[in-house]
């Protein structure tokens, strides 16, 4: 395990785990933490020993949003000059699957972090929300956009305007969360899912993520052209030959990510 200033990281069986680690302030995301998360993910994206990543806050709380103490004295110009949104944008460029394993509060910037991941496994008692409105601001790292795409305009507006917290069950019913489990099983469930995906042909996993992301932002026609290109591209891989030969020879494929 590697302990950095704001996170702990380790890898097990092809899965890289990032645990947010500022327990005294409920894992509030300060700038250092965002940088450490991004640097770790980008390094793992290039690392053949990591196939899937998990972000978790541990067994009690995912995170209570951005660090309010750090933000309190910011002004429009200092935020523009810091250009911190550019750092958050880099999350969208990570090619490998990222699973958020969420216990307890997942608020504000932390909810935006979870929504930027590909899948969310949540505790039955987890709470999701955007309390920015109570601070006289609004989400700034994709919250209004991603929540609206997932649950539709009217529902998203209600949560964003009230600042209320939604239950994990509601989040699951509205396409925000993939699975809910008992709080003590969240990490285990996320790890099971991660290891299942980690065993799949790596290039297929990667091309599917790209194609699905394209479908969110483009017309059906454009996204299908993109899907087709990725489909053709996989026929240039050794894994396609291996996967199909293994089926014909009635054996398990040995994928290499090539
Ligand atoms: N920041 C700093 N400290 C926090 C914090 C936060 N977000 N949340 C909690 N803490 C600290 C508390 O101050 C307290 O510290 P001490 O008093 O012990 O020194 C400690 O954590 C324990 O918190 P509580 O005593 O309040 O614990 P409770 O169980 O009573 O309440 C709570 C839990 C989650 C309901 C409550 O802590 C709370 O309401 N926290 C604030 C939630 C919130 O408003 N979050 C921030 C939303 S704004 C950006 C990208 C994204 C964002 C901004 C910029 N860029 C790219 C530039 C995102 C903005 C946001 O997330």
mmCIF file of C-alpha atoms and ligand atoms in Angstrom:
data_model
loop_
_atom_site.group_PDB
_atom_site.id
_atom_site.type_symbol
_atom_site.label_atom_id
_atom_site.label_comp_id
_atom_site.label_asym_id
_atom_site.label_seq_id
_atom_site.Cartn_x
_atom_site.Cartn_y
_atom_site.Cartn_z
ATOM 1 C CA UNK A 1 0.000 0.000 0.000
ATOM 2 C CA UNK A 2 1.235 3.487 -0.821
ATOM 3 C CA UNK A 3 0.146 6.344 1.464
ATOM 4 C CA UNK A 4 0.150 9.729 -0.239
ATOM 5 C CA UNK A 5 -0.822 13.017 1.377
ATOM 6 C CA UNK A 6 -4.574 12.620 0.753
ATOM 7 C CA UNK A 7 -5.127 9.106 -0.622
ATOM 8 C CA UNK A 8 -3.981 5.517 -0.117
ATOM 9 C CA UNK A 9 -3.417 3.307 -3.149
ATOM 10 C CA UNK A 10 -2.776 -0.370 -3.753
ATOM 11 C CA UNK A 11 -3.252 -2.986 -6.456
ATOM 12 C CA UNK A 12 -4.627 -6.509 -6.147
ATOM 13 C CA UNK A 13 -5.368 -9.062 -8.875
ATOM 14 C CA UNK A 14 -5.369 -6.574 -11.748
ATOM 15 C CA UNK A 15 -7.377 -3.959 -9.846
ATOM 16 C CA UNK A 16 -5.969 -0.601 -8.719
ATOM 17 C CA UNK A 17 -7.638 0.833 -5.633
ATOM 18 C CA UNK A 18 -7.676 4.496 -4.585
ATOM 19 C CA UNK A 19 -8.948 5.149 -1.078
ATOM 20 C CA UNK A 20 -9.686 8.775 -0.225
ATOM 21 C CA UNK A 21 -7.922 9.446 3.052
ATOM 22 C CA UNK A 22 -8.840 12.652 4.873
ATOM 23 C CA UNK A 23 -11.082 11.089 7.536
ATOM 24 C CA UNK A 24 -11.040 14.117 9.870
ATOM 25 C CA UNK A 25 -12.920 16.188 7.294
ATOM 26 C CA UNK A 26 -15.059 13.351 5.902
ATOM 27 C CA UNK A 27 -12.651 12.967 2.943
ATOM 28 C CA UNK A 28 -13.393 16.495 1.678
ATOM 29 C CA UNK A 29 -11.712 16.810 -1.707
ATOM 30 C CA UNK A 30 -9.008 19.440 -1.646
ATOM 31 C CA UNK A 31 -6.891 20.340 -4.657
ATOM 32 C CA UNK A 32 -4.061 18.048 -3.611
ATOM 33 C CA UNK A 33 -6.495 15.116 -3.492
ATOM 34 C CA UNK A 34 -7.847 15.801 -6.981
ATOM 35 C CA UNK A 35 -4.264 15.966 -8.292
ATOM 36 C CA UNK A 36 -3.255 12.755 -6.524
ATOM 37 C CA UNK A 37 -6.356 10.910 -7.819
ATOM 38 C CA UNK A 38 -5.716 12.044 -11.396
ATOM 39 C CA UNK A 39 -1.978 11.276 -11.327
ATOM 40 C CA UNK A 40 -2.662 7.792 -9.973
ATOM 41 C CA UNK A 41 -5.369 7.025 -12.536
ATOM 42 C CA UNK A 42 -3.252 8.262 -15.433
ATOM 43 C CA UNK A 43 -0.283 6.162 -14.281
ATOM 44 C CA UNK A 44 -2.502 3.068 -13.976
ATOM 45 C CA UNK A 45 -4.009 3.764 -17.388
ATOM 46 C CA UNK A 46 -0.506 3.121 -18.794
ATOM 47 C CA UNK A 47 0.250 0.172 -16.499
ATOM 48 C CA UNK A 48 -0.329 -3.340 -17.927
ATOM 49 C CA UNK A 49 -0.726 -4.769 -14.412
ATOM 50 C CA UNK A 50 -3.895 -2.714 -13.793
ATOM 51 C CA UNK A 51 -7.037 -3.514 -15.800
ATOM 52 C CA UNK A 52 -9.736 -1.828 -13.702
ATOM 53 C CA UNK A 53 -9.707 0.879 -11.000
ATOM 54 C CA UNK A 54 -11.813 1.358 -7.880
ATOM 55 C CA UNK A 55 -12.257 4.655 -6.018
ATOM 56 C CA UNK A 56 -13.581 4.363 -2.489
ATOM 57 C CA UNK A 57 -13.780 6.443 0.643
ATOM 58 C CA UNK A 58 -13.634 3.434 2.919
ATOM 59 C CA UNK A 59 -16.382 1.911 5.081
ATOM 60 C CA UNK A 60 -17.952 5.080 6.580
ATOM 61 C CA UNK A 61 -18.024 7.932 4.081
ATOM 62 C CA UNK A 62 -17.216 8.354 0.385
ATOM 63 C CA UNK A 63 -16.677 12.117 0.681
ATOM 64 C CA UNK A 64 -18.575 15.209 1.831
ATOM 65 C CA UNK A 65 -17.746 17.226 -1.288
ATOM 66 C CA UNK A 66 -15.047 19.719 -2.123
ATOM 67 C CA UNK A 67 -13.063 21.170 0.777
ATOM 68 C CA UNK A 68 -15.123 24.216 1.771
ATOM 69 C CA UNK A 69 -12.303 25.724 3.893
ATOM 70 C CA UNK A 70 -10.021 25.718 0.871
ATOM 71 C CA UNK A 71 -12.691 27.152 -1.459
ATOM 72 C CA UNK A 72 -14.120 29.794 0.852
ATOM 73 C CA UNK A 73 -11.782 32.633 -0.161
ATOM 74 C CA UNK A 74 -11.619 31.807 -3.878
ATOM 75 C CA UNK A 75 -12.831 34.352 -6.399
ATOM 76 C CA UNK A 76 -13.777 34.053 -10.054
ATOM 77 C CA UNK A 77 -10.348 35.113 -11.264
ATOM 78 C CA UNK A 78 -8.359 32.871 -8.915
ATOM 79 C CA UNK A 79 -10.516 29.914 -10.035
ATOM 80 C CA UNK A 80 -9.984 30.795 -13.694
ATOM 81 C CA UNK A 81 -6.226 31.076 -13.167
ATOM 82 C CA UNK A 82 -6.051 27.835 -11.198
ATOM 83 C CA UNK A 83 -7.850 26.179 -14.135
ATOM 84 C CA UNK A 84 -8.772 23.295 -11.889
ATOM 85 C CA UNK A 85 -11.669 22.222 -14.066
ATOM 86 C CA UNK A 86 -9.136 21.192 -16.694
ATOM 87 C CA UNK A 87 -7.775 18.688 -14.187
ATOM 88 C CA UNK A 88 -11.253 17.251 -13.546
ATOM 89 C CA UNK A 89 -11.769 16.998 -17.319
ATOM 90 C CA UNK A 90 -8.783 14.636 -17.525
ATOM 91 C CA UNK A 91 -10.853 12.062 -15.643
ATOM 92 C CA UNK A 92 -13.007 11.643 -18.741
ATOM 93 C CA UNK A 93 -9.922 10.639 -20.730
ATOM 94 C CA UNK A 94 -9.032 7.655 -18.551
ATOM 95 C CA UNK A 95 -9.469 4.635 -20.815
ATOM 96 C CA UNK A 96 -9.762 1.831 -18.272
ATOM 97 C CA UNK A 97 -12.967 1.157 -16.315
ATOM 98 C CA UNK A 98 -13.369 2.995 -13.014
ATOM 99 C CA UNK A 99 -15.791 1.812 -10.328
ATOM 100 C CA UNK A 100 -16.859 4.045 -7.431
ATOM 101 C CA UNK A 101 -17.475 2.065 -4.220
ATOM 102 C CA UNK A 102 -19.646 4.366 -2.109
ATOM 103 C CA UNK A 103 -20.447 4.180 1.596
ATOM 104 C CA UNK A 104 -22.165 6.981 3.511
ATOM 105 C CA UNK A 105 -22.188 10.542 2.198
ATOM 106 C CA UNK A 106 -21.384 11.184 -1.464
ATOM 107 C CA UNK A 107 -21.976 14.917 -1.838
ATOM 108 C CA UNK A 108 -21.173 17.792 -4.166
ATOM 109 C CA UNK A 109 -17.806 17.359 -5.834
ATOM 110 C CA UNK A 110 -17.656 13.796 -4.504
ATOM 111 C CA UNK A 111 -20.945 12.988 -6.255
ATOM 112 C CA UNK A 112 -19.432 14.536 -9.382
ATOM 113 C CA UNK A 113 -16.392 12.314 -8.953
ATOM 114 C CA UNK A 114 -18.630 9.226 -8.616
ATOM 115 C CA UNK A 115 -20.687 10.279 -11.658
ATOM 116 C CA UNK A 116 -17.444 10.624 -13.644
ATOM 117 C CA UNK A 117 -16.638 6.997 -12.856
ATOM 118 C CA UNK A 118 -18.128 4.299 -15.092
ATOM 119 C CA UNK A 119 -20.027 2.254 -12.516
ATOM 120 C CA UNK A 120 -21.197 2.914 -8.955
ATOM 121 C CA UNK A 121 -21.616 0.253 -6.268
ATOM 122 C CA UNK A 122 -23.295 1.794 -3.225
ATOM 123 C CA UNK A 123 -24.219 0.891 0.335
ATOM 124 C CA UNK A 124 -27.952 0.610 0.940
ATOM 125 C CA UNK A 125 -27.586 3.527 3.368
ATOM 126 C CA UNK A 126 -25.420 5.728 1.128
ATOM 127 C CA UNK A 127 -26.656 9.282 0.519
ATOM 128 C CA UNK A 128 -26.112 11.246 -2.690
ATOM 129 C CA UNK A 129 -26.717 14.931 -3.167
ATOM 130 C CA UNK A 130 -25.665 18.344 -4.385
ATOM 131 C CA UNK A 131 -25.651 20.695 -1.370
ATOM 132 C CA UNK A 132 -23.853 23.430 -3.341
ATOM 133 C CA UNK A 133 -27.046 25.495 -3.380
ATOM 134 C CA UNK A 134 -26.877 25.777 0.433
ATOM 135 C CA UNK A 135 -23.487 27.481 0.009
ATOM 136 C CA UNK A 136 -24.734 29.970 -2.570
ATOM 137 C CA UNK A 137 -23.040 28.207 -5.480
ATOM 138 C CA UNK A 138 -23.809 25.326 -7.853
ATOM 139 C CA UNK A 139 -22.084 22.192 -9.135
ATOM 140 C CA UNK A 140 -19.147 23.030 -11.385
ATOM 141 C CA UNK A 141 -17.575 19.703 -12.301
ATOM 142 C CA UNK A 142 -20.350 18.140 -14.382
ATOM 143 C CA UNK A 143 -23.083 17.670 -11.758
ATOM 144 C CA UNK A 144 -25.890 19.489 -13.557
ATOM 145 C CA UNK A 145 -24.963 17.829 -16.849
ATOM 146 C CA UNK A 146 -24.444 14.222 -15.786
ATOM 147 C CA UNK A 147 -27.382 14.060 -13.369
ATOM 148 C CA UNK A 148 -29.726 15.506 -16.002
ATOM 149 C CA UNK A 149 -28.575 13.007 -18.634
ATOM 150 C CA UNK A 150 -29.189 10.156 -16.221
ATOM 151 C CA UNK A 151 -32.550 11.054 -14.673
ATOM 152 C CA UNK A 152 -34.060 13.732 -16.889
ATOM 153 C CA UNK A 153 -34.536 17.466 -16.498
ATOM 154 C CA UNK A 154 -37.338 17.785 -13.946
ATOM 155 C CA UNK A 155 -35.964 15.237 -11.479
ATOM 156 C CA UNK A 156 -32.431 16.644 -11.725
ATOM 157 C CA UNK A 157 -33.689 20.181 -11.120
ATOM 158 C CA UNK A 158 -35.545 19.089 -8.003
ATOM 159 C CA UNK A 159 -32.436 17.560 -6.388
ATOM 160 C CA UNK A 160 -30.182 20.427 -7.508
ATOM 161 C CA UNK A 161 -32.575 23.143 -6.264
ATOM 162 C CA UNK A 162 -33.456 21.550 -2.935
ATOM 163 C CA UNK A 163 -29.983 20.254 -2.089
ATOM 164 C CA UNK A 164 -31.718 17.235 -0.532
ATOM 165 C CA UNK A 165 -29.941 13.895 -0.366
ATOM 166 C CA UNK A 166 -31.262 10.956 -2.379
ATOM 167 C CA UNK A 167 -31.162 7.411 -1.091
ATOM 168 C CA UNK A 168 -29.105 4.712 -2.788
ATOM 169 C CA UNK A 169 -32.333 2.944 -3.696
ATOM 170 C CA UNK A 170 -33.655 6.058 -5.483
ATOM 171 C CA UNK A 171 -30.287 6.528 -7.193
ATOM 172 C CA UNK A 172 -30.371 2.941 -8.415
ATOM 173 C CA UNK A 173 -33.966 3.197 -9.650
ATOM 174 C CA UNK A 174 -32.957 6.296 -11.639
ATOM 175 C CA UNK A 175 -29.905 4.853 -13.361
ATOM 176 C CA UNK A 176 -27.329 6.647 -11.208
ATOM 177 C CA UNK A 177 -26.122 3.622 -9.246
ATOM 178 C CA UNK A 178 -25.508 0.122 -10.628
ATOM 179 C CA UNK A 179 -25.800 -1.994 -7.491
ATOM 180 C CA UNK A 180 -26.728 -1.519 -3.848
ATOM 181 C CA UNK A 181 -25.532 -3.885 -1.141
ATOM 182 C CA UNK A 182 -25.215 -3.977 2.658
ATOM 183 C CA UNK A 183 -22.666 -1.357 3.826
ATOM 184 C CA UNK A 184 -20.080 -3.933 4.901
ATOM 185 C CA UNK A 185 -20.185 -5.592 1.460
ATOM 186 C CA UNK A 186 -19.644 -2.536 -0.754
ATOM 187 C CA UNK A 187 -15.919 -2.903 -1.308
ATOM 188 C CA UNK A 188 -16.149 -6.674 -1.766
ATOM 189 C CA UNK A 189 -18.942 -6.265 -4.342
ATOM 190 C CA UNK A 190 -17.006 -3.567 -6.215
ATOM 191 C CA UNK A 191 -13.918 -5.804 -6.196
ATOM 192 C CA UNK A 192 -15.905 -8.794 -7.525
ATOM 193 C CA UNK A 193 -17.263 -6.670 -10.363
ATOM 194 C CA UNK A 194 -13.801 -5.205 -11.057
ATOM 195 C CA UNK A 195 -12.181 -8.635 -11.207
ATOM 196 C CA UNK A 196 -14.860 -9.942 -13.534
ATOM 197 C CA UNK A 197 -14.232 -7.042 -15.943
ATOM 198 C CA UNK A 198 -10.453 -7.371 -15.460
ATOM 199 C CA UNK A 199 -10.640 -10.909 -16.884
ATOM 200 C CA UNK A 200 -12.264 -9.742 -20.132
ATOM 201 C CA UNK A 201 -10.307 -8.979 -23.301
ATOM 202 C CA UNK A 202 -8.691 -5.615 -22.403
ATOM 203 C CA UNK A 203 -9.011 -4.058 -25.862
ATOM 204 C CA UNK A 204 -12.714 -4.953 -26.043
ATOM 205 C CA UNK A 205 -13.281 -3.381 -22.612
ATOM 206 C CA UNK A 206 -11.526 -0.229 -23.756
ATOM 207 C CA UNK A 207 -13.293 0.041 -27.135
ATOM 208 C CA UNK A 208 -16.687 -0.542 -25.498
ATOM 209 C CA UNK A 209 -16.079 2.297 -22.996
ATOM 210 C CA UNK A 210 -15.121 4.632 -25.844
ATOM 211 C CA UNK A 211 -18.173 3.666 -27.911
ATOM 212 C CA UNK A 212 -20.618 3.989 -24.993
ATOM 213 C CA UNK A 213 -19.177 7.397 -24.071
ATOM 214 C CA UNK A 214 -19.544 8.519 -27.687
ATOM 215 C CA UNK A 215 -23.203 7.473 -27.646
ATOM 216 C CA UNK A 216 -23.870 9.841 -24.737
ATOM 217 C CA UNK A 217 -22.716 12.963 -26.592
ATOM 218 C CA UNK A 218 -23.414 12.228 -30.270
ATOM 219 C CA UNK A 219 -26.296 11.367 -32.549
ATOM 220 C CA UNK A 220 -27.242 7.707 -32.970
ATOM 221 C CA UNK A 221 -25.808 7.791 -36.510
ATOM 222 C CA UNK A 222 -22.449 9.286 -35.482
ATOM 223 C CA UNK A 223 -22.119 7.022 -32.462
ATOM 224 C CA UNK A 224 -22.861 3.947 -34.594
ATOM 225 C CA UNK A 225 -20.178 4.941 -37.120
ATOM 226 C CA UNK A 226 -17.772 5.150 -34.207
ATOM 227 C CA UNK A 227 -18.951 1.824 -32.797
ATOM 228 C CA UNK A 228 -18.376 0.188 -36.198
ATOM 229 C CA UNK A 229 -14.810 1.567 -36.449
ATOM 230 C CA UNK A 230 -14.008 0.170 -32.998
ATOM 231 C CA UNK A 231 -15.589 -3.152 -33.978
ATOM 232 C CA UNK A 232 -13.371 -3.340 -37.098
ATOM 233 C CA UNK A 233 -10.342 -2.274 -35.067
ATOM 234 C CA UNK A 234 -10.761 -5.235 -32.711
ATOM 235 C CA UNK A 235 -10.405 -7.536 -35.728
ATOM 236 C CA UNK A 236 -6.836 -6.233 -35.979
ATOM 237 C CA UNK A 237 -6.069 -7.638 -32.520
ATOM 238 C CA UNK A 238 -4.476 -10.943 -31.505
ATOM 239 C CA UNK A 239 -7.194 -11.258 -28.860
ATOM 240 C CA UNK A 240 -9.950 -11.449 -31.503
ATOM 241 C CA UNK A 241 -8.149 -14.372 -33.169
ATOM 242 C CA UNK A 242 -7.532 -16.002 -29.795
ATOM 243 C CA UNK A 243 -11.104 -15.463 -28.552
ATOM 244 C CA UNK A 244 -12.738 -16.915 -31.655
ATOM 245 C CA UNK A 245 -10.240 -19.793 -32.052
ATOM 246 C CA UNK A 246 -10.719 -20.702 -28.395
ATOM 247 C CA UNK A 247 -14.481 -20.865 -28.922
ATOM 248 C CA UNK A 248 -14.047 -23.145 -31.952
ATOM 249 C CA UNK A 249 -11.523 -25.323 -30.075
ATOM 250 C CA UNK A 250 -13.811 -25.439 -27.008
ATOM 251 C CA UNK A 251 -11.232 -23.995 -24.577
ATOM 252 C CA UNK A 252 -10.856 -20.846 -22.467
ATOM 253 C CA UNK A 253 -9.249 -17.895 -24.282
ATOM 254 C CA UNK A 254 -5.964 -16.420 -23.053
ATOM 255 C CA UNK A 255 -6.252 -12.693 -23.700
ATOM 256 C CA UNK A 256 -3.124 -10.524 -23.869
ATOM 257 C CA UNK A 257 -4.507 -7.064 -24.537
ATOM 258 C CA UNK A 258 -2.812 -7.038 -27.960
HETATM 259 N N1 LIG B 1 -15.173 20.676 3.514
HETATM 260 C C1 LIG B 1 -14.418 20.863 4.618
HETATM 261 N N2 LIG B 1 -14.663 20.260 5.799
HETATM 262 C C2 LIG B 1 -15.729 19.444 5.898
HETATM 263 C C3 LIG B 1 -16.581 19.204 4.787
HETATM 264 C C4 LIG B 1 -16.273 19.856 3.551
HETATM 265 N N3 LIG B 1 -16.980 19.652 2.400
HETATM 266 N N4 LIG B 1 -17.557 18.350 5.164
HETATM 267 C C5 LIG B 1 -17.319 18.063 6.454
HETATM 268 N N5 LIG B 1 -16.226 18.720 6.903
HETATM 269 C C6 LIG B 1 -15.632 18.667 8.244
HETATM 270 C C7 LIG B 1 -16.502 19.401 9.272
HETATM 271 O O1 LIG B 1 -16.217 20.771 9.255
HETATM 272 C C8 LIG B 1 -16.062 18.721 10.561
HETATM 273 O O2 LIG B 1 -14.817 19.257 10.942
HETATM 274 P P1 LIG B 1 -14.531 19.578 12.517
HETATM 275 O O3 LIG B 1 -15.636 20.469 12.938
HETATM 276 O O4 LIG B 1 -14.575 18.230 13.194
HETATM 277 O O5 LIG B 1 -13.172 20.218 12.524
HETATM 278 C C9 LIG B 1 -15.818 17.292 10.118
HETATM 279 O O6 LIG B 1 -15.625 17.328 8.714
HETATM 280 C C10 LIG B 1 -17.004 16.387 10.439
HETATM 281 O O7 LIG B 1 -18.153 16.977 9.850
HETATM 282 P P2 LIG B 1 -19.517 17.217 10.658
HETATM 283 O O8 LIG B 1 -19.240 17.410 12.129
HETATM 284 O O9 LIG B 1 -20.261 18.262 9.958
HETATM 285 O O10 LIG B 1 -20.195 15.781 10.476
HETATM 286 P P3 LIG B 1 -21.758 15.448 10.519
HETATM 287 O O11 LIG B 1 -21.841 13.968 10.518
HETATM 288 O O12 LIG B 1 -22.449 16.199 11.611
HETATM 289 O O13 LIG B 1 -22.365 16.021 9.148
HETATM 290 C C11 LIG B 1 -22.361 16.351 6.735
HETATM 291 C C12 LIG B 1 -22.010 15.415 7.921
HETATM 292 C C13 LIG B 1 -21.821 15.702 5.462
HETATM 293 C C14 LIG B 1 -23.913 16.439 6.627
HETATM 294 C C15 LIG B 1 -21.787 17.749 6.960
HETATM 295 O O14 LIG B 1 -20.400 17.599 7.288
HETATM 296 C C16 LIG B 1 -21.870 18.639 5.773
HETATM 297 O O15 LIG B 1 -22.931 19.186 5.456
HETATM 298 N N6 LIG B 1 -20.728 18.842 5.077
HETATM 299 C C17 LIG B 1 -20.641 19.766 3.946
HETATM 300 C C18 LIG B 1 -21.324 19.229 2.694
HETATM 301 C C19 LIG B 1 -21.095 20.183 1.568
HETATM 302 O O16 LIG B 1 -21.687 21.279 1.506
HETATM 303 N N7 LIG B 1 -20.132 19.859 0.704
HETATM 304 C C20 LIG B 1 -19.547 20.754 -0.260
HETATM 305 C C21 LIG B 1 -20.451 20.986 -1.486
HETATM 306 S S1 LIG B 1 -19.668 22.141 -2.623
HETATM 307 C C22 LIG B 1 -14.553 22.465 -8.405
HETATM 308 C C23 LIG B 1 -15.094 21.195 -8.529
HETATM 309 C C24 LIG B 1 -16.062 20.772 -7.641
HETATM 310 C C25 LIG B 1 -16.479 21.598 -6.621
HETATM 311 C C26 LIG B 1 -15.925 22.851 -6.491
HETATM 312 C C27 LIG B 1 -14.966 23.292 -7.391
HETATM 313 N N8 LIG B 1 -13.558 22.892 -9.323
HETATM 314 C C28 LIG B 1 -13.104 22.043 -10.396
HETATM 315 C C29 LIG B 1 -12.895 24.166 -9.189
HETATM 316 C C30 LIG B 1 -17.469 21.086 -5.676
HETATM 317 C C31 LIG B 1 -18.045 21.813 -4.717
HETATM 318 C C32 LIG B 1 -18.734 21.162 -3.605
HETATM 319 O O17 LIG B 1 -18.632 19.983 -3.376
#
